[in-house]
Coordinates of C-alpha atoms in Angstrom, one line a residue:
X1 CA 19.1 -16.7 27.9
X2 CA 16.9 -15.1 30.6
X3 CA 15.7 -16.8 33.7
X4 CA 12.8 -19.1 33.4
X5 CA 10.9 -17.2 36.1
X6 CA 10.6 -14.1 34.0
X7 CA 7.0 -13.2 33.1
X8 CA 6.1 -13.5 29.5
X9 CA 5.3 -10.3 27.7
X10 CA 1.8 -9.6 26.4
X11 CA 2.7 -6.4 24.5
X12 CA 5.7 -4.4 23.5
X13 CA 6.7 -0.8 24.0
X14 CA 8.2 1.0 20.9
X15 CA 10.8 3.5 22.2
X16 CA 11.3 5.2 18.9
X17 CA 13.1 8.5 19.4
X18 CA 11.9 8.9 23.1
X19 CA 15.5 9.9 24.1
X20 CA 15.0 13.1 22.1
X21 CA 11.7 14.4 23.5
X22 CA 12.4 18.0 22.4
X23 CA 12.5 16.9 18.8
X24 CA 9.5 14.6 18.6
X25 CA 7.0 17.4 17.8
X26 CA 9.1 18.5 14.8
X27 CA 9.7 14.9 13.7
X28 CA 6.0 14.2 13.8
X29 CA 5.2 17.2 11.5
X30 CA 8.0 16.3 9.1
X31 CA 7.2 12.6 8.9
X32 CA 3.5 13.3 8.5
X33 CA 4.2 15.6 5.5
X34 CA 6.6 13.0 4.0
X35 CA 4.1 10.2 4.5
X36 CA 1.2 12.2 2.8
X37 CA 3.5 13.2 -0.1
X38 CA 4.5 9.6 -0.5
X39 CA 0.9 8.4 -0.6
X40 CA 0.0 11.1 -3.2
X41 CA 3.0 10.5 -5.4
X42 CA 2.6 6.8 -5.6
X43 CA -1.2 7.1 -6.0
X44 CA -0.6 9.4 -8.9
X45 CA 1.8 7.0 -10.6
X46 CA -0.7 4.1 -10.1
X47 CA -3.6 6.2 -11.4
X48 CA -1.8 7.6 -14.4
X49 CA -0.6 4.2 -15.6
X50 CA -4.1 2.7 -15.0
X51 CA -5.9 5.4 -16.9
X52 CA -3.4 5.8 -19.9
X53 CA -3.6 2.9 -22.2
X54 CA -0.3 3.8 -23.9
X55 CA 1.5 3.0 -20.6
X56 CA 0.1 -0.5 -20.4
X57 CA 3.5 -2.0 -21.3
X58 CA 5.8 -4.1 -19.0
X59 CA 8.1 -1.2 -18.1
X60 CA 5.2 0.9 -16.7
X61 CA 3.3 -2.0 -15.3
X62 CA 6.3 -3.0 -13.3
X63 CA 6.5 0.6 -12.1
X64 CA 2.8 0.4 -11.1
X65 CA 3.6 -2.7 -9.0
X66 CA 6.6 -1.0 -7.4
X67 CA 4.3 2.0 -6.4
X68 CA 1.9 -0.5 -4.7
X69 CA 4.8 -2.0 -2.8
X70 CA 6.2 1.4 -1.8
X71 CA 2.8 2.5 -0.6
X72 CA 2.4 -0.7 1.4
X73 CA 5.9 -0.5 2.8
X74 CA 5.5 3.1 4.0
X75 CA 2.0 2.4 5.4
X76 CA 3.4 -0.6 7.4
X77 CA 5.8 1.7 9.2
X78 CA 4.7 5.3 9.2
X79 CA 1.3 5.4 10.9
X80 CA 2.6 3.4 13.9
X81 CA 5.7 5.6 14.1
X82 CA 3.5 8.7 14.1
X83 CA 1.7 7.3 17.1
X84 CA 5.0 6.6 18.9
X85 CA 6.0 10.2 18.4
X86 CA 2.8 11.5 20.0
X87 CA 2.5 9.0 22.8
X88 CA 4.5 9.0 26.0
X89 CA 4.3 5.2 26.2
X90 CA 3.5 3.7 22.8
X91 CA 2.5 0.1 23.2
X92 CA 1.8 -2.5 20.5
X93 CA 0.2 -5.9 21.0
X94 CA 2.0 -9.1 20.0
X95 CA -0.6 -9.5 17.2
X96 CA 0.0 -5.9 16.1
X97 CA 3.8 -6.4 16.2
X98 CA 3.5 -9.6 14.2
X99 CA 1.3 -7.9 11.5
X100 CA 3.8 -5.0 11.2
X101 CA 6.8 -7.2 10.9
X102 CA 4.9 -9.4 8.4
X103 CA 4.1 -6.5 6.1
X104 CA 7.6 -4.9 6.4
X105 CA 9.2 -8.1 5.3
X106 CA 6.5 -8.8 2.6
X107 CA 6.9 -5.4 0.9
X108 CA 10.6 -5.3 1.4
X109 CA 11.2 -8.8 0.0
X110 CA 8.8 -8.2 -2.9
X111 CA 10.6 -5.0 -3.8
X112 CA 13.9 -6.8 -4.0
X113 CA 12.5 -9.3 -6.6
X114 CA 10.6 -6.6 -8.5
X115 CA 13.7 -4.5 -9.0
X116 CA 15.4 -7.6 -10.4
X117 CA 12.5 -8.2 -12.8
X118 CA 12.6 -4.5 -13.9
X119 CA 16.3 -4.8 -14.7
X120 CA 15.7 -7.9 -16.8
X121 CA 12.9 -5.9 -18.6
X122 CA 15.4 -3.1 -19.4
X123 CA 18.0 -5.7 -20.5
X124 CA 15.5 -7.3 -22.9
X125 CA 14.3 -3.9 -24.3
X126 CA 17.8 -2.5 -24.9
X127 CA 19.9 -5.5 -25.8
X128 CA 17.2 -7.4 -27.8
X129 CA 14.8 -4.6 -29.1
X130 CA 13.6 -6.6 -32.1
X131 CA 12.6 -9.7 -30.1
X132 CA 11.5 -7.7 -27.0
X133 CA 7.8 -8.2 -27.6
X134 CA 8.3 -11.9 -27.7
X135 CA 10.7 -12.0 -24.7
X136 CA 8.6 -9.8 -22.5
X137 CA 5.1 -10.9 -23.7
X138 CA 2.2 -10.7 -21.3
X139 CA 2.5 -14.2 -20.0
X140 CA 6.2 -13.7 -19.1
X141 CA 5.4 -10.3 -17.4
X142 CA 2.7 -11.9 -15.3
X143 CA 5.0 -14.7 -14.2
X144 CA 7.7 -12.3 -13.2
X145 CA 5.2 -10.2 -11.1
X146 CA 3.6 -13.2 -9.6
X147 CA 6.9 -14.8 -8.7
X148 CA 8.0 -11.6 -7.0
X149 CA 4.9 -11.4 -4.8
X150 CA 4.9 -15.2 -4.1
X151 CA 8.6 -15.2 -3.2
X152 CA 8.1 -12.3 -0.9
X153 CA 5.1 -13.9 0.7
X154 CA 6.7 -17.3 1.3
X155 CA 9.8 -15.8 2.8
X156 CA 7.8 -13.5 5.0
X157 CA 5.4 -16.2 6.3
X158 CA 8.2 -18.5 7.3
X159 CA 10.4 -15.8 9.0
X160 CA 7.6 -14.0 10.8
X161 CA 6.1 -17.2 12.1
X162 CA 9.5 -18.5 13.3
X163 CA 10.2 -15.2 15.1
X164 CA 7.0 -15.3 17.0
X165 CA 7.4 -18.9 18.0
X166 CA 10.1 -17.8 20.4
X167 CA 9.1 -16.9 24.0
X168 CA 9.5 -13.3 25.0
X169 CA 10.0 -12.5 28.6
X170 CA 11.6 -9.9 30.9
X171 CA 11.9 -6.5 29.2
X172 CA 9.3 -5.6 26.6
X173 CA 10.9 -2.4 25.3
X174 CA 11.8 -2.5 21.6
X175 CA 14.5 0.2 21.1
X176 CA 13.5 0.9 17.5
X177 CA 11.0 2.7 15.4
X178 CA 9.1 -0.4 14.4
X179 CA 8.8 -4.2 14.9
X180 CA 11.7 -5.1 12.6
X181 CA 13.1 -8.6 13.1
X182 CA 16.6 -7.8 14.6
X183 CA 15.1 -5.4 17.2
X184 CA 12.4 -7.8 18.3
X185 CA 14.7 -10.8 18.5
X186 CA 16.8 -8.9 21.1
X187 CA 14.0 -9.5 23.6
X188 CA 13.7 -13.3 22.9
X189 CA 14.5 -15.5 25.9
X190 CA 15.5 -18.5 23.9
X191 CA 18.4 -19.7 21.8
X192 CA 18.0 -18.1 18.4
X193 CA 21.3 -19.3 16.9
X194 CA 19.8 -21.4 14.1
X195 CA 17.3 -18.7 13.3
X196 CA 20.1 -16.2 12.9
X197 CA 21.9 -18.5 10.5
X198 CA 18.7 -19.0 8.5
X199 CA 17.9 -15.2 8.6
X200 CA 21.4 -14.1 7.5
X201 CA 21.5 -16.8 4.7
X202 CA 18.0 -15.9 3.6
X203 CA 18.8 -12.2 3.6
X204 CA 21.9 -12.7 1.4
X205 CA 19.8 -14.8 -1.1
X206 CA 16.9 -12.3 -1.1
X207 CA 19.2 -9.2 -1.5
X208 CA 22.1 -10.6 -3.5
X209 CA 20.2 -12.8 -6.0
X210 CA 18.2 -9.9 -7.4
X211 CA 21.2 -7.6 -7.1
X212 CA 23.4 -10.0 -9.1
X213 CA 20.6 -10.2 -11.8
X214 CA 20.5 -6.4 -11.8
X215 CA 24.4 -6.1 -12.0
X216 CA 24.6 -8.6 -14.9
X217 CA 21.7 -7.0 -16.8
X218 CA 23.3 -3.6 -16.6
X219 CA 26.8 -4.8 -17.6
X220 CA 25.2 -6.2 -20.8
X221 CA 23.2 -3.0 -21.2
X222 CA 26.3 -0.9 -20.8
X223 CA 28.2 -2.8 -23.5
X224 CA 25.2 -2.6 -25.8
X225 CA 24.8 1.2 -25.3
X226 CA 28.5 1.8 -26.0
X227 CA 28.2 0.0 -29.3
X228 CA 25.3 2.2 -30.5
X229 CA 26.4 4.5 -33.3
X230 CA 23.9 7.3 -32.5
X231 CA 24.6 9.7 -29.6
X232 CA 20.8 10.3 -29.4
X233 CA 20.2 6.5 -29.1
X234 CA 22.8 6.3 -26.3
X235 CA 21.3 9.2 -24.4
X236 CA 17.8 7.7 -24.7
X237 CA 19.0 4.3 -23.5
X238 CA 20.8 5.8 -20.5
X239 CA 17.8 7.9 -19.7
X240 CA 15.4 4.8 -19.5
X241 CA 17.8 3.1 -17.2
X242 CA 18.8 6.0 -14.9
X243 CA 15.6 6.0 -13.0
X244 CA 15.8 2.3 -12.2
X245 CA 19.5 2.5 -11.2
X246 CA 18.8 5.4 -8.8
X247 CA 15.9 3.4 -7.2
X248 CA 18.2 0.3 -6.9
X249 CA 21.0 2.3 -5.3
X250 CA 18.6 3.9 -2.7
X251 CA 16.9 0.7 -1.7
X252 CA 19.8 -1.8 -1.8
X253 CA 22.3 0.6 -0.3
X254 CA 20.2 1.3 2.9
X255 CA 18.7 -2.2 3.2
X256 CA 22.2 -3.8 2.9
X257 CA 23.6 -1.6 5.6
X258 CA 20.8 -2.6 7.9
X259 CA 20.6 -6.4 7.3
X260 CA 24.1 -7.4 6.1
X261 CA 26.2 -5.8 8.8
X262 CA 27.3 -7.2 12.2
X263 CA 24.9 -6.4 15.0
X264 CA 27.4 -4.5 17.2
X265 CA 28.7 -2.2 14.4
X266 CA 26.0 0.5 14.7
X267 CA 24.4 2.2 17.7
X268 CA 20.6 1.9 18.1
X269 CA 20.1 5.5 16.9
X270 CA 22.1 4.8 13.8
X271 CA 20.0 1.7 13.1
X272 CA 16.9 3.8 13.4
X273 CA 18.2 6.4 10.9
X274 CA 19.1 3.7 8.4
X275 CA 15.6 2.1 8.8
X276 CA 14.1 5.6 8.1
X277 CA 16.2 5.8 4.9
X278 CA 14.5 2.8 3.3
X279 CA 11.1 3.0 4.9
X280 CA 10.7 6.8 4.5
X281 CA 13.0 8.2 1.8
X282 CA 12.8 5.4 -0.8
X283 CA 9.0 5.4 -1.1
X284 CA 9.1 9.2 -1.1
X285 CA 11.8 9.6 -3.8
X286 CA 10.7 6.9 -6.2
X287 CA 7.7 8.8 -7.6
X288 CA 9.8 11.9 -8.0
X289 CA 12.6 9.9 -9.7
X290 CA 10.3 8.1 -12.2
X291 CA 8.1 11.0 -13.0
X292 CA 10.7 13.7 -13.3
X293 CA 13.2 11.6 -15.4
X294 CA 10.6 10.0 -17.7
X295 CA 9.1 11.9 -20.6
X296 CA 6.3 9.4 -21.1
X297 CA 5.2 9.7 -17.5
X298 CA 5.3 13.5 -17.6
X299 CA 3.3 13.5 -20.9
X300 CA 0.7 11.2 -19.3
X301 CA 0.4 13.3 -16.2
X302 CA -0.1 16.5 -18.3
X303 CA -2.6 14.7 -20.5
X304 CA -4.6 13.6 -17.4
X305 CA -4.4 17.1 -16.0
X306 CA -5.6 18.7 -19.3
X307 CA -8.5 16.1 -19.5
X308 CA -9.5 17.1 -15.9
X309 CA -9.4 20.8 -16.9
X310 CA -11.6 20.1 -19.9
X311 CA -14.1 18.2 -17.8
X312 CA -14.2 21.1 -15.2
X313 CA -15.0 23.7 -17.9
X314 CA -17.9 21.8 -19.4

């Protein structure tokens, strides 16, 4: 705990990659391109699913929600990080830091629950194909989506409000690329022991509960696929699940390394790189994964492109 005479901070300074000044210009260019490609890729998925009536089924509507989450998650981090890379002393107000932390947690938590719901959807479609329309009817789909967003919102509101109820004094330099919870709490001049217990327990529940649902779903799916007599059927079933499994591996792998590891295990630079992995790479790769591996998505994109060509020629 810091001395009580330390002045309370009114704003924070995001250090980002300030210890590598010679690389910041290149980083800015690369990150800007990645961010723009991310926005365009996810916007394309949202638009194609919205415009193509044949894609208005749970599998693709879940994907549409995932693209909204990925766009929001990337936007919560990237614009501020681009400012940090181009500014000698990048400051962010307490309110701005609160907002950034809130949206990082909101979209990250919601994505955990959405990926779990998507696994349940694949389980129902492959293991119970005849009763799938009843299992995943519109009301069930709406409940799963709403529960994902509501769970993310409740967790985020509690955690962010608690974090900013602590006094912050002394140093105001956040040695990170954004206002993520662990980096901000390092500057708190109060006892945060009980919050750390809550945060670790909550993180385990938020990450492991959907992950266990995903694991159980895919164990059942694997057994069902192996029992299929047709090689074509097995290949089609594996293909529909491959995209989701790739997305799960990317997101849960990088997020778990960040939030479920001891604080002292990684250096600040390593933590920044891991944060980039799930805030930069996952939103970028998801559109590529789902569009390149999915025949229906590719068909819908081509159909939209051909319709645009016809309109341009008339």
